[in-house]
Coordinates of C-alpha atoms and ligand atoms in Angstrom, one line a residue:
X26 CA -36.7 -30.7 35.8
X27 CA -33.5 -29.0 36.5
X28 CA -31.8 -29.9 39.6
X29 CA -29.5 -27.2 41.8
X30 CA -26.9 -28.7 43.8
X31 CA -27.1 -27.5 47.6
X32 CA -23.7 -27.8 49.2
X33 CA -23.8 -27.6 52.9
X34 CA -22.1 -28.4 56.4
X35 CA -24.4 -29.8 58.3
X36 CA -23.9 -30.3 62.0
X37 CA -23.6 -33.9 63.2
X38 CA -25.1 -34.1 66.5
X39 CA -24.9 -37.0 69.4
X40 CA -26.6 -39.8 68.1
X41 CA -29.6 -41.8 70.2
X42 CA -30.8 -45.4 70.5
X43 CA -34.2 -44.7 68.3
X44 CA -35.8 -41.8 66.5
X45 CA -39.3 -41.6 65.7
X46 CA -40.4 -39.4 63.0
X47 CA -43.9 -37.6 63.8
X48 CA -45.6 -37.9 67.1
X49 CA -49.3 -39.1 66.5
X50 CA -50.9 -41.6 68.0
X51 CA -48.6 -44.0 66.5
X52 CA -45.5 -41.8 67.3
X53 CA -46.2 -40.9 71.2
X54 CA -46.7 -44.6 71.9
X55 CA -43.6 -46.2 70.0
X56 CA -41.6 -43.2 71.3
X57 CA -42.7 -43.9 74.9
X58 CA -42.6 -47.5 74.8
X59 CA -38.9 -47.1 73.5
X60 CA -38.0 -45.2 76.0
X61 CA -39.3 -47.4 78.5
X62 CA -37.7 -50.4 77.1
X63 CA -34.4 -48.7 77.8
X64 CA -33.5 -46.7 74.6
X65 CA -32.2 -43.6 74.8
X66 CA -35.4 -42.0 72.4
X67 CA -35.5 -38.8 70.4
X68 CA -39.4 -37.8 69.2
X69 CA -39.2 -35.6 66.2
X70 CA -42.3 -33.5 65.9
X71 CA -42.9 -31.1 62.8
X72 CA -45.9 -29.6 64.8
X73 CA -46.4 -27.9 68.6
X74 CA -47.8 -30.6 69.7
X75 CA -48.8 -34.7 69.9
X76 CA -51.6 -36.1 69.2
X77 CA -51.0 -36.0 65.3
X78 CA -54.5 -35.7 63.9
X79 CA -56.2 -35.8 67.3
X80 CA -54.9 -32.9 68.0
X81 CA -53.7 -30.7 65.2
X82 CA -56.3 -32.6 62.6
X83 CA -59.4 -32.1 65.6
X84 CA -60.3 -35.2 65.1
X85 CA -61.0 -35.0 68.8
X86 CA -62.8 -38.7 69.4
X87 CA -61.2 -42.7 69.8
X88 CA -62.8 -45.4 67.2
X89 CA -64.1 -48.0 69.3
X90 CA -61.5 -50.0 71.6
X91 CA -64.2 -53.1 72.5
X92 CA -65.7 -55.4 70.2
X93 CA -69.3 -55.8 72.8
X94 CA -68.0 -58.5 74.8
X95 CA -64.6 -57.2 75.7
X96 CA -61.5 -55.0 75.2
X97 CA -59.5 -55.3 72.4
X98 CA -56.9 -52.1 72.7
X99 CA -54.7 -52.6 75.5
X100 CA -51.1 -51.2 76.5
X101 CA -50.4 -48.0 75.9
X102 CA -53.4 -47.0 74.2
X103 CA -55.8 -47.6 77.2
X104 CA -53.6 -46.0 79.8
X105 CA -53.8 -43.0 78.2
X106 CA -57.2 -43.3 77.6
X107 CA -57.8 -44.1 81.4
X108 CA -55.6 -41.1 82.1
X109 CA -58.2 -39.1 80.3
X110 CA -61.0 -40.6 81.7
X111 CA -59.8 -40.1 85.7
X112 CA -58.6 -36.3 85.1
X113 CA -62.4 -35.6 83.3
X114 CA -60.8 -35.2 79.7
X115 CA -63.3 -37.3 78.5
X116 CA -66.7 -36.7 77.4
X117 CA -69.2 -36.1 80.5
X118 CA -71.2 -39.2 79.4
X119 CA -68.1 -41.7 78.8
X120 CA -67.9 -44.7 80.8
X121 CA -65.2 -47.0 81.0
X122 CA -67.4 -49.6 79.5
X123 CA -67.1 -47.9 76.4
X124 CA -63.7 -48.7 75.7
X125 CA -64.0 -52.0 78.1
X126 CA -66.9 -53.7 76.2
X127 CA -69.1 -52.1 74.4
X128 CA -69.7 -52.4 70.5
X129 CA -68.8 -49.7 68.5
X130 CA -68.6 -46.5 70.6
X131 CA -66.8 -43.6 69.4
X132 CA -64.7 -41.9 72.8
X133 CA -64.6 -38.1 72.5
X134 CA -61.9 -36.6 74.7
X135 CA -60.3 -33.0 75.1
X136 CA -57.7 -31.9 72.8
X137 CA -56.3 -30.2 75.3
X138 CA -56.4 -32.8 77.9
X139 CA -54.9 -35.3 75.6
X140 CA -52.3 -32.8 74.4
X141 CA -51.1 -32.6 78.0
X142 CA -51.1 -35.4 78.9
X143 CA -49.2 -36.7 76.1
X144 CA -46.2 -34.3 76.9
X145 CA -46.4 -35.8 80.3
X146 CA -46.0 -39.4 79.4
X147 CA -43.1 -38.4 77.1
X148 CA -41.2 -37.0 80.3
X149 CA -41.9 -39.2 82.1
X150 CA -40.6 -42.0 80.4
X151 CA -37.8 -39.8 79.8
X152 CA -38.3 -39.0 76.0
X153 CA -36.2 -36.3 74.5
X154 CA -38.7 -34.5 72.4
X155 CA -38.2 -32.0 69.8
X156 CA -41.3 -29.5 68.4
X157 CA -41.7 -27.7 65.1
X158 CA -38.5 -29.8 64.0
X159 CA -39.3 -31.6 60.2
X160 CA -37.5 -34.7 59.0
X161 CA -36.4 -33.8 55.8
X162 CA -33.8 -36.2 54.3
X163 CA -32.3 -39.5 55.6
X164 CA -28.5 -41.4 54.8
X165 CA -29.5 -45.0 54.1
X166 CA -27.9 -47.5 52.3
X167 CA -30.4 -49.3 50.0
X168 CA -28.9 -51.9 48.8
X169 CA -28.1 -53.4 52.5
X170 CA -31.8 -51.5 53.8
X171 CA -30.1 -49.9 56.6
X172 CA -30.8 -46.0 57.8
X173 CA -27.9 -44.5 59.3
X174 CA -29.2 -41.2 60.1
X175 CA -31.9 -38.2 59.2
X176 CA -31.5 -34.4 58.5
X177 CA -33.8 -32.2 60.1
X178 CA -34.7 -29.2 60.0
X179 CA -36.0 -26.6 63.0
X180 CA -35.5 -22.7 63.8
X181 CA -31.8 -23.5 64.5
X182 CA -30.9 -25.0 61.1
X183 CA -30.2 -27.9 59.4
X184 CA -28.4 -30.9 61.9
X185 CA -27.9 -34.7 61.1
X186 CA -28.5 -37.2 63.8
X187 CA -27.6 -41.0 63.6
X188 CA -29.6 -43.6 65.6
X189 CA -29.5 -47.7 65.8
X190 CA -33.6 -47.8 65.0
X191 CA -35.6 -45.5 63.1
X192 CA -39.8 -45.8 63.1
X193 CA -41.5 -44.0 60.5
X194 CA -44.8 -42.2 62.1
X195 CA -45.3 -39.9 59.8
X196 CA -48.7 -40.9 58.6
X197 CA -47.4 -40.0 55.1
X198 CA -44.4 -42.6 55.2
X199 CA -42.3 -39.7 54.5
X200 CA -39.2 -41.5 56.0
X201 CA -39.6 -44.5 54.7
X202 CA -39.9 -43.0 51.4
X203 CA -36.6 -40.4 52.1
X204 CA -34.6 -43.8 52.5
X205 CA -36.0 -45.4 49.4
X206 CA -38.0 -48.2 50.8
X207 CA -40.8 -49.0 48.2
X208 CA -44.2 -47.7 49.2
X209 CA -47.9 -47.6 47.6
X210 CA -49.1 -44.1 46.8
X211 CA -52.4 -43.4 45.8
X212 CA -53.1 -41.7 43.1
X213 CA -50.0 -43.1 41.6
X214 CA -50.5 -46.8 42.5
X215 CA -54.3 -46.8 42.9
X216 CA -57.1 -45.6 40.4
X217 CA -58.8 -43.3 43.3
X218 CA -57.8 -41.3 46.0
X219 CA -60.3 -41.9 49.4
X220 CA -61.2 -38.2 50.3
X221 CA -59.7 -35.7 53.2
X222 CA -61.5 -33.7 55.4
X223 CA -61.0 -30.3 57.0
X224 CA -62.6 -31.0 60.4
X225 CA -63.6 -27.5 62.4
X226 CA -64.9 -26.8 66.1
X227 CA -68.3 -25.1 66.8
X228 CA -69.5 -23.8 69.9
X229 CA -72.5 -22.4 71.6
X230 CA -74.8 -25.7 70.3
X231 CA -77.6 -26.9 72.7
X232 CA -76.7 -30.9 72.1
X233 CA -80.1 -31.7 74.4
X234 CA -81.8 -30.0 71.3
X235 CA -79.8 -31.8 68.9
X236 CA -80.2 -35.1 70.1
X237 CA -83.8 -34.8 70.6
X238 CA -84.2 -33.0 66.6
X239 CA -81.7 -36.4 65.6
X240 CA -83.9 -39.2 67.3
X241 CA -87.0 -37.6 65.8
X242 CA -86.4 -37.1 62.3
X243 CA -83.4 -39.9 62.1
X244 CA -79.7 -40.0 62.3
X245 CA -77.3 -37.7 60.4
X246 CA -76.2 -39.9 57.7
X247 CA -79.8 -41.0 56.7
X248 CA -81.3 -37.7 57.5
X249 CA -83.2 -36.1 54.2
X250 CA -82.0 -32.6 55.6
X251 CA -78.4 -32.7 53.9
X252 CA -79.9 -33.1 50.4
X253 CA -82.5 -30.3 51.6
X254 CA -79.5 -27.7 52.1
X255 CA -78.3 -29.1 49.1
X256 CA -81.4 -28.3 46.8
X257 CA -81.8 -25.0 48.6
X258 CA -77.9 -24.2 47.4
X259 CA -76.4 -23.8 50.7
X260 CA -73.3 -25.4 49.8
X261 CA -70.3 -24.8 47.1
X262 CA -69.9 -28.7 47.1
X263 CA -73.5 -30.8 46.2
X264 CA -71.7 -33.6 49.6
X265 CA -74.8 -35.7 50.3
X266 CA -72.4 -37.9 52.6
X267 CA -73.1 -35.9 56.3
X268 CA -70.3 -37.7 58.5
X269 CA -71.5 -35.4 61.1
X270 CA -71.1 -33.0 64.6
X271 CA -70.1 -35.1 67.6
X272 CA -70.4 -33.9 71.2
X273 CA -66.9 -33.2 72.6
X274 CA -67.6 -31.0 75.5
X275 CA -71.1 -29.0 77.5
X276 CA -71.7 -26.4 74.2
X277 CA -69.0 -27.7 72.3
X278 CA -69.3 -29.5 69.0
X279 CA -66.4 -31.5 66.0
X280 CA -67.2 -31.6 62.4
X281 CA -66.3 -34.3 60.8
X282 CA -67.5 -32.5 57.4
X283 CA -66.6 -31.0 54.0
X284 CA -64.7 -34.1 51.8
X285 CA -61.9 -32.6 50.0
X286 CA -62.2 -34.9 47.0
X287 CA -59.5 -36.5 45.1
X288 CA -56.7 -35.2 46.9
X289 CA -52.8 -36.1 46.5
X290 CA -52.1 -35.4 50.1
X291 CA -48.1 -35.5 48.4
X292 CA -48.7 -32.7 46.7
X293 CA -47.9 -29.2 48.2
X294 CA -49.9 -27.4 46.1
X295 CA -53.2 -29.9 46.2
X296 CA -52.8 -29.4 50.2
X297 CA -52.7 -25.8 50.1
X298 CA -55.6 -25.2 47.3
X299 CA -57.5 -27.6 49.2
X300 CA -57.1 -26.5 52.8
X301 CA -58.6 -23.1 51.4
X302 CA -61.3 -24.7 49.8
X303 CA -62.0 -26.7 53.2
X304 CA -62.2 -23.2 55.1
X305 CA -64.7 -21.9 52.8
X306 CA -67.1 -25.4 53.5
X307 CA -66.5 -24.9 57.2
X308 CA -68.6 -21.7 56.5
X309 CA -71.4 -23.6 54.4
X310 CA -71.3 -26.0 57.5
X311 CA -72.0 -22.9 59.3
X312 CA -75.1 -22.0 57.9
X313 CA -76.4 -25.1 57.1
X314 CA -76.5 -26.1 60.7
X315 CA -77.5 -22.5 61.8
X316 CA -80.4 -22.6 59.4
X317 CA -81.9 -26.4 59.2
X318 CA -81.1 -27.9 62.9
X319 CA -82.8 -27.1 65.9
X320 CA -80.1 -26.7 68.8
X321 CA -77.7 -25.1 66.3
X322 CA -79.2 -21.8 66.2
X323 CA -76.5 -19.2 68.4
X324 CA -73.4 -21.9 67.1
X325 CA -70.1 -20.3 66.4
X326 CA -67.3 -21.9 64.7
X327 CA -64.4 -21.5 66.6
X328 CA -61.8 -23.1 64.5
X329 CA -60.3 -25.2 61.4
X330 CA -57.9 -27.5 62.3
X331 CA -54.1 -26.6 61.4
X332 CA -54.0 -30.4 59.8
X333 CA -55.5 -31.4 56.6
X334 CA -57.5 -35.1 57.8
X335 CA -55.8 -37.1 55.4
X336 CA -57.5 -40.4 55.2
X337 CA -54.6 -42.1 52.5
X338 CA -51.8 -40.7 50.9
X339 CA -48.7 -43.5 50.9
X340 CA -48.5 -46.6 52.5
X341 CA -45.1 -48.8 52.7
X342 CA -44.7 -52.1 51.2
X343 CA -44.5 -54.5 53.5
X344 CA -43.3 -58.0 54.8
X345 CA -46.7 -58.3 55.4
X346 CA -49.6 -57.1 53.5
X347 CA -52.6 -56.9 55.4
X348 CA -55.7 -57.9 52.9
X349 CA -59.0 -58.0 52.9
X350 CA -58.9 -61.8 53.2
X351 CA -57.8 -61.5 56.3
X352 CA -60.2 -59.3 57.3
X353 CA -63.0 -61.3 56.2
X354 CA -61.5 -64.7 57.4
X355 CA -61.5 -62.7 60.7
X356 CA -57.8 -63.9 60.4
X357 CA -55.6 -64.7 64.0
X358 CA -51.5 -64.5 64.0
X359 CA -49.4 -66.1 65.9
X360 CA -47.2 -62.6 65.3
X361 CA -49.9 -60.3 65.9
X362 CA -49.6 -57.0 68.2
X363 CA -53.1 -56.1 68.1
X364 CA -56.5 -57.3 67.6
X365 CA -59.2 -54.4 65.8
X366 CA -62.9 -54.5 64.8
X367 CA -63.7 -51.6 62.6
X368 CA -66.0 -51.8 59.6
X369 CA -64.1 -50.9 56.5
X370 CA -64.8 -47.3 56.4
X371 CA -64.3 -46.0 52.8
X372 CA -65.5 -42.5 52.2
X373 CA -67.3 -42.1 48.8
X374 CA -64.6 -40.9 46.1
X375 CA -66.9 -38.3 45.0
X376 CA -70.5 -36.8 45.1
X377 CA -72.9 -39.0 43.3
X378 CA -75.5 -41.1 44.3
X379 CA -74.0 -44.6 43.3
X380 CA -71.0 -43.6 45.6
X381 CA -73.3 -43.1 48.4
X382 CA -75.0 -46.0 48.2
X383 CA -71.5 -48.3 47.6
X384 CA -70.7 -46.6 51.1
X385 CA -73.7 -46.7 52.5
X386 CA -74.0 -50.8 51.6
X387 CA -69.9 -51.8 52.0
X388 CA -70.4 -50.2 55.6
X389 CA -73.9 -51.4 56.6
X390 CA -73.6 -55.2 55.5
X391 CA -70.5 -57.0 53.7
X392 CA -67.4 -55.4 55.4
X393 CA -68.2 -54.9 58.8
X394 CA -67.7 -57.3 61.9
X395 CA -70.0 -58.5 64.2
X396 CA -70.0 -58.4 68.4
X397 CA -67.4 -60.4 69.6
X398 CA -65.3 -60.3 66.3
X399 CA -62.0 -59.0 66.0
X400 CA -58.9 -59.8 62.9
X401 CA -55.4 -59.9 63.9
X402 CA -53.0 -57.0 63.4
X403 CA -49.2 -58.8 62.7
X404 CA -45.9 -57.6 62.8
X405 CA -44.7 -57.9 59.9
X406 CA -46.7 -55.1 58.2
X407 CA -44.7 -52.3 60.5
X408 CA -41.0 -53.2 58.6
X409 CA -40.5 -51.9 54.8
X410 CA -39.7 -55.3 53.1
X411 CA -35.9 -56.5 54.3
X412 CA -35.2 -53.1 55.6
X413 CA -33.1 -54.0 58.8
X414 CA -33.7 -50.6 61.3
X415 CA -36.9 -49.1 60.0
X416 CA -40.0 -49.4 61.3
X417 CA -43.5 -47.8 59.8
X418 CA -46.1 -47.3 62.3
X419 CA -49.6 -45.9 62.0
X420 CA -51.8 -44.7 58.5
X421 CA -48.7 -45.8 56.4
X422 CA -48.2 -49.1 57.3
X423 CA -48.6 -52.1 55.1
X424 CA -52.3 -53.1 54.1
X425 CA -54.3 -53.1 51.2
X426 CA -56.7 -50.1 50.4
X427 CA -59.5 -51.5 52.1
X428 CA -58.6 -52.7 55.0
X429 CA -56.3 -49.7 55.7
X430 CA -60.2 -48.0 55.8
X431 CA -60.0 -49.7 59.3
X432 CA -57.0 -49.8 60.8
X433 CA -56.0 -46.2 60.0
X434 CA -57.9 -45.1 63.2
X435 CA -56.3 -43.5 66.2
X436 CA -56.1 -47.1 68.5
X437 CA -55.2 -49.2 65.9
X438 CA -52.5 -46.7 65.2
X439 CA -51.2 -46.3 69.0
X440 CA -51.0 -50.4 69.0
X441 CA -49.0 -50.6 66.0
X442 CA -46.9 -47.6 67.6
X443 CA -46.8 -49.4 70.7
X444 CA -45.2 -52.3 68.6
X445 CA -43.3 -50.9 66.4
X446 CA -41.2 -49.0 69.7
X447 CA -40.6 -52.2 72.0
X448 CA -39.4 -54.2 68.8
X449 CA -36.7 -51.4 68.2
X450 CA -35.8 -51.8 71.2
X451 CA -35.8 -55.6 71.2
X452 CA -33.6 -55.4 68.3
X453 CA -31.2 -53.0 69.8
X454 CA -30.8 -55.2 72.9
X455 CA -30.7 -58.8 71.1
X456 CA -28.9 -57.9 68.2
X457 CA -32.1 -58.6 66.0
X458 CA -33.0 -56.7 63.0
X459 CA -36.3 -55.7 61.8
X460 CA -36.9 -58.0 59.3
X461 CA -35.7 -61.3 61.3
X462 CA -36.9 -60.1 64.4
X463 CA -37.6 -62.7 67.4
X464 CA -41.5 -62.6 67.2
X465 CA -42.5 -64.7 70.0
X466 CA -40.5 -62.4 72.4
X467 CA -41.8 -59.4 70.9
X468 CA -45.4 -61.0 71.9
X469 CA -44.5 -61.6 75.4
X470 CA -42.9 -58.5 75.9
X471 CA -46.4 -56.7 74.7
X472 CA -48.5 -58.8 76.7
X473 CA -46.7 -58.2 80.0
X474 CA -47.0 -54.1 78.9
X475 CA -50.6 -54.8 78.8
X476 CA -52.0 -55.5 74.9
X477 CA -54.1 -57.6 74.6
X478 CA -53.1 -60.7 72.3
X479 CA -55.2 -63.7 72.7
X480 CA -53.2 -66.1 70.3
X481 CA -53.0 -69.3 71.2
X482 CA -49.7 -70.2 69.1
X483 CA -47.1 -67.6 69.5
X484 CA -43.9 -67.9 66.8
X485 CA -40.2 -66.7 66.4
X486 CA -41.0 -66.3 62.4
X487 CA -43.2 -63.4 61.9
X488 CA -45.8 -64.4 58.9
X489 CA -44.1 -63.4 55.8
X490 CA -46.5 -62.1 52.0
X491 CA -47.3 -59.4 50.1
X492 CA -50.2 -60.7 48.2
X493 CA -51.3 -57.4 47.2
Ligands
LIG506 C1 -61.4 -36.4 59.0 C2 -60.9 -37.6 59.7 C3 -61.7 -38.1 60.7 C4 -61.2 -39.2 61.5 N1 -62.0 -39.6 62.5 C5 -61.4 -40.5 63.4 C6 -62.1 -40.9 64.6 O1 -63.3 -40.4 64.8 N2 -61.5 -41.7 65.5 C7 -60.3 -42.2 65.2 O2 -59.7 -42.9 66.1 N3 -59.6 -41.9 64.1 C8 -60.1 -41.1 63.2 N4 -59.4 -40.7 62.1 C9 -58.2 -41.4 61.7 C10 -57.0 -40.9 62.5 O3 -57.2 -39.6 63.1 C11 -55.7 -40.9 61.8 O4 -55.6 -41.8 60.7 C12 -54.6 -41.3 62.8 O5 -54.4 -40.1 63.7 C13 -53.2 -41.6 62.1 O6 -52.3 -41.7 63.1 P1 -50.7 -41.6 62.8 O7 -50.0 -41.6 64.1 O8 -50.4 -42.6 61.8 O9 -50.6 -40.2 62.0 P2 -51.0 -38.7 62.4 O10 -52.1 -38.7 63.4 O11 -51.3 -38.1 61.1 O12 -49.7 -38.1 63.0 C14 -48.5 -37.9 62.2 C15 -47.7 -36.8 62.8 O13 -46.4 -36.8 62.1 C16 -46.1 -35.4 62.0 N5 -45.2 -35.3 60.8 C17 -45.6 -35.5 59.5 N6 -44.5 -35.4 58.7 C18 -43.4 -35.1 59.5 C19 -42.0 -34.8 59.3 N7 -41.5 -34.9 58.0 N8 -41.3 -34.6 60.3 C20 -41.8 -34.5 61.6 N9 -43.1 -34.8 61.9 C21 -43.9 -35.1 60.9 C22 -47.4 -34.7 61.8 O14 -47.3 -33.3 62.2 C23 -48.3 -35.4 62.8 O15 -48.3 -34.9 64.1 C24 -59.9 -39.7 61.2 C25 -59.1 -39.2 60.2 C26 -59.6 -38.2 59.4 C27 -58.8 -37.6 58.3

């Protein structure tokens, strides 16, 4: 490759306490809980809006918050979904015992709602915000692991902005990778790539129809009716993995369909041949449901989503590596800033039977927890090995593949968020950095802001290995 050298001025502008890169659910909770810890916080947002993938991606409902007996997703994750629930963004039939106790229920909500609300909270907490603005190159010195600023990019140009803390909530790690810190990327680093989606909105569906079709002839995912389409040729892609259409408002229906297969999510051109391809299944989708599933007669589709659902693309390398031994030890930390539940979800890599079944088994018996359970979430998997001001929250922190298929979810995300912003600001006002921060207060801290951390032992040292 041949390289052109770009020579530039670009405008240095005032700098902040903390910038966060991306506002997801990760993002909007470490940016808030920055802010609220006293640092002068700058969001940088390449989209219109927050919500990341909730939002932009429609993926318009919460994993489970409870593990059956009682809550496990506290701070800033719950207020907003309490917000929701009191201003009626939620689904008609949520009750707060979904995300207070019960065992694995899904919490639709509003995009719109959420979206709102999330500009709100930023405000509020006095979050300086900046929309369809891209992070597109970072200053950091790698051999000390220090970031000293980011170029970004929006409608008025190119500007460079310095900060004391910088958290990565990209979803992609495309920070963390801008300042060199050492990252997985699958593909690359692993032999298969788990698979996006395209998710679309349908109206006009009559869901008492629906349900009462489902409960007869069996759920979704073991329902014959898929492979029935299938023979009859309605679809472009042979996909007998139905995720499914979930209830998000009175006609209104989410697809949570179409795998986009082996996709290298860092790869412009893979994104854009595949978000096409993922428009032309949303029409398959169409049909199929139109044709096949009583209720679904007069549906319309209203729309794709403007975000690709990637499930894995990169992930940093960590001071921690969250493993699967961990999971399965149903492992507690004294460092950990959240506690999670989810089965290790793991879409099949392509469309053959044997992958069906694997999915069908890993998620029915051997990696899934039980009522009650929960595995710790620690700190040390948000900081890039020995980097001193960067912080990786959300999809891209650092686990291995199969337990990232549970904590890449939307509340696992938001606690990691939640962490990764108080501890930048921890380590702005103690003098800490990243890598040697002062765990113990970092626990406190979140406990007082509402997480839920039911450690016994609480340590200074965060838990240090990257067996993966
Ligand atoms: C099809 C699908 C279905 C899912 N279903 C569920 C579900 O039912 N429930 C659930 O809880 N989770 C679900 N998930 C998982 C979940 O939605 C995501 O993994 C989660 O949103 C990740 O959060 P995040 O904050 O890390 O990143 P994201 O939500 O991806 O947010 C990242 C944000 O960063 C912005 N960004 C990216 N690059 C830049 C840049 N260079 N500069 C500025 N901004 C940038 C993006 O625009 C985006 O807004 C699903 C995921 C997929 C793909």
């Amino acid at each position: 490759m041949s390289f052109y050298v770009l020579k530039r001025n670009v405008p240095i502008e005032e700098s902040y306490d903390v910038v966060v890169a991306g506002g997801g659910p990760a993002g909007a909770a470490a940016a808030v809980c920055a802010a609220r810890s006293g640092a002068k916080t700058l969001l940088i947002e390449a989209t219109g809006c927050l919500g990341g993938m909730g939002t932009s991606g429609l993926v318009t409902a919460f994993d489970p918050m409870a593990n059956g007996v009682e809550a496990m997703v506290g701070g800033f994750m719950r207020e907003v979904v309490e917000e929701l629930y009191e201003r009626k963004f939620l689904g008609s039939k949520v009750t707060p015992e979904q995300w207070r106790k019960h065992f694995l229920a899904w919490i639709p909500f509003n995009v719109e709602g959420y979206k709102l609300i999330l500009d709100e909270k930023m405000t509020a907490a006095g979050v300086e915000v900046r929309f369809f603005t891209r992070v597109i190159d970072a200053e950091a010195d790698a051999s000390d692991k220090r970031v000293k600023g980011i170029v970004i990019h929006n409608i008025e140009g190119y500007s460079f902005i310095a900060a004391k803390a910088f958290i990565d909530c990209t979803g992609d790690a495309v920070l963390a990778d801008l300042c060199g810190a050492d990252c997985w990327e699958a593909g690359r680093d692993t032999p298969r790539i788990m698979p996006a989606t395209l998710p679309s909105l349908f109206a006009g569906i009559d869901w008492e129809r629906v349900r009462r079709y489902w409960k007869e002839e069996g759920h979704e995912q073991g329902n014959g009716v898929i492979r029935k389409g299938i023979a009859d040729g309605m679809f472009v892609q042979p996909d007998p993995f139905l995720v499914g259409m979930s209830q998000i408002g009175p006609t209104v229906g989410y697809l949570n369909g179409g795998h986009l297969f082996n996709l290298n999510a860092l790869r412009c051109s893979e994104l854009s041949r595949n978000v096409m391809l993922g428009r032309r299944i949303a029409q398959d989708y169409l049909a199929f449901y139109r044709k096949y599933i009583p209720g679904y007669e007069k549906m319309e589709h209203v729309t794709t989503a403007s975000l690709i659902g990637v499930r894995e693309s990169r992930r940093i390398k960590g001071e921690y590596v969250l493993n699967i031994d961990d999971y399965m030890a149903r492992r507690e930390f004294p460092d950990q800033i959240g506690i999670f539940n989810k089965f290790v979800d793991i879409h099949p890599y392509d469309t053959s039977e044997e992958e069906y079944q694997r999915f069908m088994k890993e998620k029915d018996q051997q990696l899934r927890m039980n009522v009650g359970e929960s595995f710790g979430i620690p700190y040390g998997i948000l900081v890039p090995k020995g980097w001193q001001n960067l912080w990786v929250a959300g999809r891209c922190a650092s686990s291995d593949v199969r337990v990232h298929g549970s904590i890449r979810v939307q509340p696992a995300c938001a606690m990691m968020g939640q962490a990764a912003g108080t501890a930048a600001a921890q380590s702005i006002r103690l003098k800490q950095s990243a890598c040697e921060l002062d765990t113990a207060e970092l626990v406190t801290t979140l406990r007082k802001d509402n997480a839920l951390l039911p450690q016994k032992e609480i340590s200074s040292e965060m838990t240090r290995g990257s067996a993966t």
